[in-house]
Coordinates of N, CA and C in Angstrom, one line a residue:
X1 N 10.1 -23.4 -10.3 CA 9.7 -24.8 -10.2 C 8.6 -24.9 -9.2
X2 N 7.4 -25.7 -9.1 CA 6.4 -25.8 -8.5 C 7.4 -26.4 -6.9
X3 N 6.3 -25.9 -6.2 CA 6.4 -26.2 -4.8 C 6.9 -28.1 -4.5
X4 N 5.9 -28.5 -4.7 CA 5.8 -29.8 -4.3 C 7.0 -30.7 -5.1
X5 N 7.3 -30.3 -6.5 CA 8.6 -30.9 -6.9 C 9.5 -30.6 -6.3
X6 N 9.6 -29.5 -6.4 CA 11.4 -28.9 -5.6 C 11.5 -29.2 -4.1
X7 N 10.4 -29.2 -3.6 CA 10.2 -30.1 -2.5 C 11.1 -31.9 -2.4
X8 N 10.5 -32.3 -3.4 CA 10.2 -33.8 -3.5 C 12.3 -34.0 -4.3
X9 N 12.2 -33.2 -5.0 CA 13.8 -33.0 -5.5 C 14.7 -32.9 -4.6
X10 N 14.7 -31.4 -3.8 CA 15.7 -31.4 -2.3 C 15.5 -32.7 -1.6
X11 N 14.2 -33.8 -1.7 CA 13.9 -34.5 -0.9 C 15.0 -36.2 -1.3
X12 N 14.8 -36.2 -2.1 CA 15.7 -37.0 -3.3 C 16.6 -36.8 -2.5
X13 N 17.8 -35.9 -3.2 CA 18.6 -35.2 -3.4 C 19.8 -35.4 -2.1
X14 N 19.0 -35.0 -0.3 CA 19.3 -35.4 0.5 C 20.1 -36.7 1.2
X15 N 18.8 -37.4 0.6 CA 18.8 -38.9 0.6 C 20.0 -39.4 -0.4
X16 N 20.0 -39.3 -1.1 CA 21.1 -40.1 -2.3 C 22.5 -39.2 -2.3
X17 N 22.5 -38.4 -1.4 CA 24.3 -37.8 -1.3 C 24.9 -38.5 -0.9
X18 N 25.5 -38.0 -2.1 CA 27.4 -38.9 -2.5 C 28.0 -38.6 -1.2
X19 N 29.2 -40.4 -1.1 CA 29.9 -39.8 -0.2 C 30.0 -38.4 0.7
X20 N 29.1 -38.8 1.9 CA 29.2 -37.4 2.6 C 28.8 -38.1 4.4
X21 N 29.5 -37.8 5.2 CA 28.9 -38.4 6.8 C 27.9 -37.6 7.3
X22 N 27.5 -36.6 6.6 CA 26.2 -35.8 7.2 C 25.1 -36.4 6.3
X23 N 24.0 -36.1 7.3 CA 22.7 -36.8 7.2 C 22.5 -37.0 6.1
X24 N 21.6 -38.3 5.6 CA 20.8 -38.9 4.5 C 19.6 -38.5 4.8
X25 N 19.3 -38.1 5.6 CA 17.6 -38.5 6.5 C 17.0 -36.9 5.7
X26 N 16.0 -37.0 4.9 CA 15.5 -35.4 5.0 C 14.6 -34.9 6.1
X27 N 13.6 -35.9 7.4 CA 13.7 -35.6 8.5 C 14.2 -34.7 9.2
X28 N 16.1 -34.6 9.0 CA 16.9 -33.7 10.2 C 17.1 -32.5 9.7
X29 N 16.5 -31.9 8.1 CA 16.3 -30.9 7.6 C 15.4 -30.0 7.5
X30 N 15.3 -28.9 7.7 CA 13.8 -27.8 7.3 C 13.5 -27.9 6.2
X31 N 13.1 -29.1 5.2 CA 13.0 -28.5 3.7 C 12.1 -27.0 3.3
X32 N 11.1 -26.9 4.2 CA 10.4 -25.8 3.4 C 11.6 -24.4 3.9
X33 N 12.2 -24.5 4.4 CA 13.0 -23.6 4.3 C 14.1 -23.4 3.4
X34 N 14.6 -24.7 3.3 CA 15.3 -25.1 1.9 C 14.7 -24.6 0.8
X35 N 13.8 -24.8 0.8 CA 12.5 -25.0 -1.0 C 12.7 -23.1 -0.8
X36 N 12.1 -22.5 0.2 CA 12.2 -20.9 0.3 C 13.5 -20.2 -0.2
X37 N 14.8 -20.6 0.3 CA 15.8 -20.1 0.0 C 16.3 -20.3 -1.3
X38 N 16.4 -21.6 -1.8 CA 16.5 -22.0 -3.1 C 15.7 -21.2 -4.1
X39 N 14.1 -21.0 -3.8 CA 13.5 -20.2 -4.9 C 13.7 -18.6 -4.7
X40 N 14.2 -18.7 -3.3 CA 15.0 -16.5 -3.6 C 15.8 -16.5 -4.3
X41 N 17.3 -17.7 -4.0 CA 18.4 -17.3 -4.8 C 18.1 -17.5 -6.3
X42 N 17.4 -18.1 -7.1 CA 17.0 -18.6 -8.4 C 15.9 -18.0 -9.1
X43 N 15.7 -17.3 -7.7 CA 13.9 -16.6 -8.5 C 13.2 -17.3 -9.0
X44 N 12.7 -18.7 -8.3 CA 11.8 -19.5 -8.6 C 12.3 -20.2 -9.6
X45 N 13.8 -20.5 -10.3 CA 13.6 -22.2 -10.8 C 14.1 -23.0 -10.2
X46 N 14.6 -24.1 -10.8 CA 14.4 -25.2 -9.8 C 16.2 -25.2 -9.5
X47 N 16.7 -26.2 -8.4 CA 17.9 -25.6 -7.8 C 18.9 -26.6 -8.8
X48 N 18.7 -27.1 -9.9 CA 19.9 -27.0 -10.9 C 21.0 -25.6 -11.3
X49 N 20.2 -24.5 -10.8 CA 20.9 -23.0 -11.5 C 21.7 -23.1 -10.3
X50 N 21.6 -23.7 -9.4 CA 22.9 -23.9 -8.2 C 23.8 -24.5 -8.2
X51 N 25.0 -24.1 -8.2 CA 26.0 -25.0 -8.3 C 26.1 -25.9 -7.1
X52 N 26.8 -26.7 -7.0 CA 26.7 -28.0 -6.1 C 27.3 -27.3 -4.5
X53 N 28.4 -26.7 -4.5 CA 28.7 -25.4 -3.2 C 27.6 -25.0 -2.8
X54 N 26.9 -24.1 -3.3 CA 25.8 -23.0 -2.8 C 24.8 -24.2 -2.5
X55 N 24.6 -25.1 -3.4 CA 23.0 -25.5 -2.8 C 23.4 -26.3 -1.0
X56 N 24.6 -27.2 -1.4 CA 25.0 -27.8 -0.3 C 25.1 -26.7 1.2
X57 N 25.5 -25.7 0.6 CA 25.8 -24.4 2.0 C 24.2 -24.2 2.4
X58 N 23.2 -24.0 1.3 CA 22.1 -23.9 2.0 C 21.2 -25.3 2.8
X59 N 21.9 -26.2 2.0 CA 20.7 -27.6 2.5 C 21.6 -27.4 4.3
X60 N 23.2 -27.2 4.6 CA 23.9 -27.2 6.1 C 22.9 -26.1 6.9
X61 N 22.6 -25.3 6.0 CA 22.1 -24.0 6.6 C 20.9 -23.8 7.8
X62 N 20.3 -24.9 6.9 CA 18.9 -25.2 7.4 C 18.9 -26.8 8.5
X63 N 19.9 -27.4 8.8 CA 19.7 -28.2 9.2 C 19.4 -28.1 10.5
X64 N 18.8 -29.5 11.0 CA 17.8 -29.3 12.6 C 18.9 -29.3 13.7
X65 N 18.6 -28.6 14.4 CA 19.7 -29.0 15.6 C 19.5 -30.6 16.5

């Protein structure tokens, strides 16, 4: 998936999580690190080939201190 969507998707994505007390803000996130890890584990598609566990372990992964 191109840079700037899967960007703008994780960016989404953040924002509109279900029921959850950790951050809405994509702010308190690395996304381009997010966007990096997502396109290793997938080999560049977009992070639907994630199941909802793994992508959520990486979006914690990266989060700002």
């Amino acid at each position: 998936m191109e840079h700037d969507k899967l960007l703008e998707t994780i960016r989404s994505v953040i924002e509109h999580r279900p029921d959850s007390d950790d951050s809405h803000r994509p702010e308190d996130y690395d996304l381009e690190a997010i966007v990096a890890e997502v396109n290793q584990v997938t080999g560049g598609a977009d992070a639907s080939g994630l199941d909802p566990e793994q992508y959520w372990r990486i979006v914690e992964k990266h989060r700002r201190p």
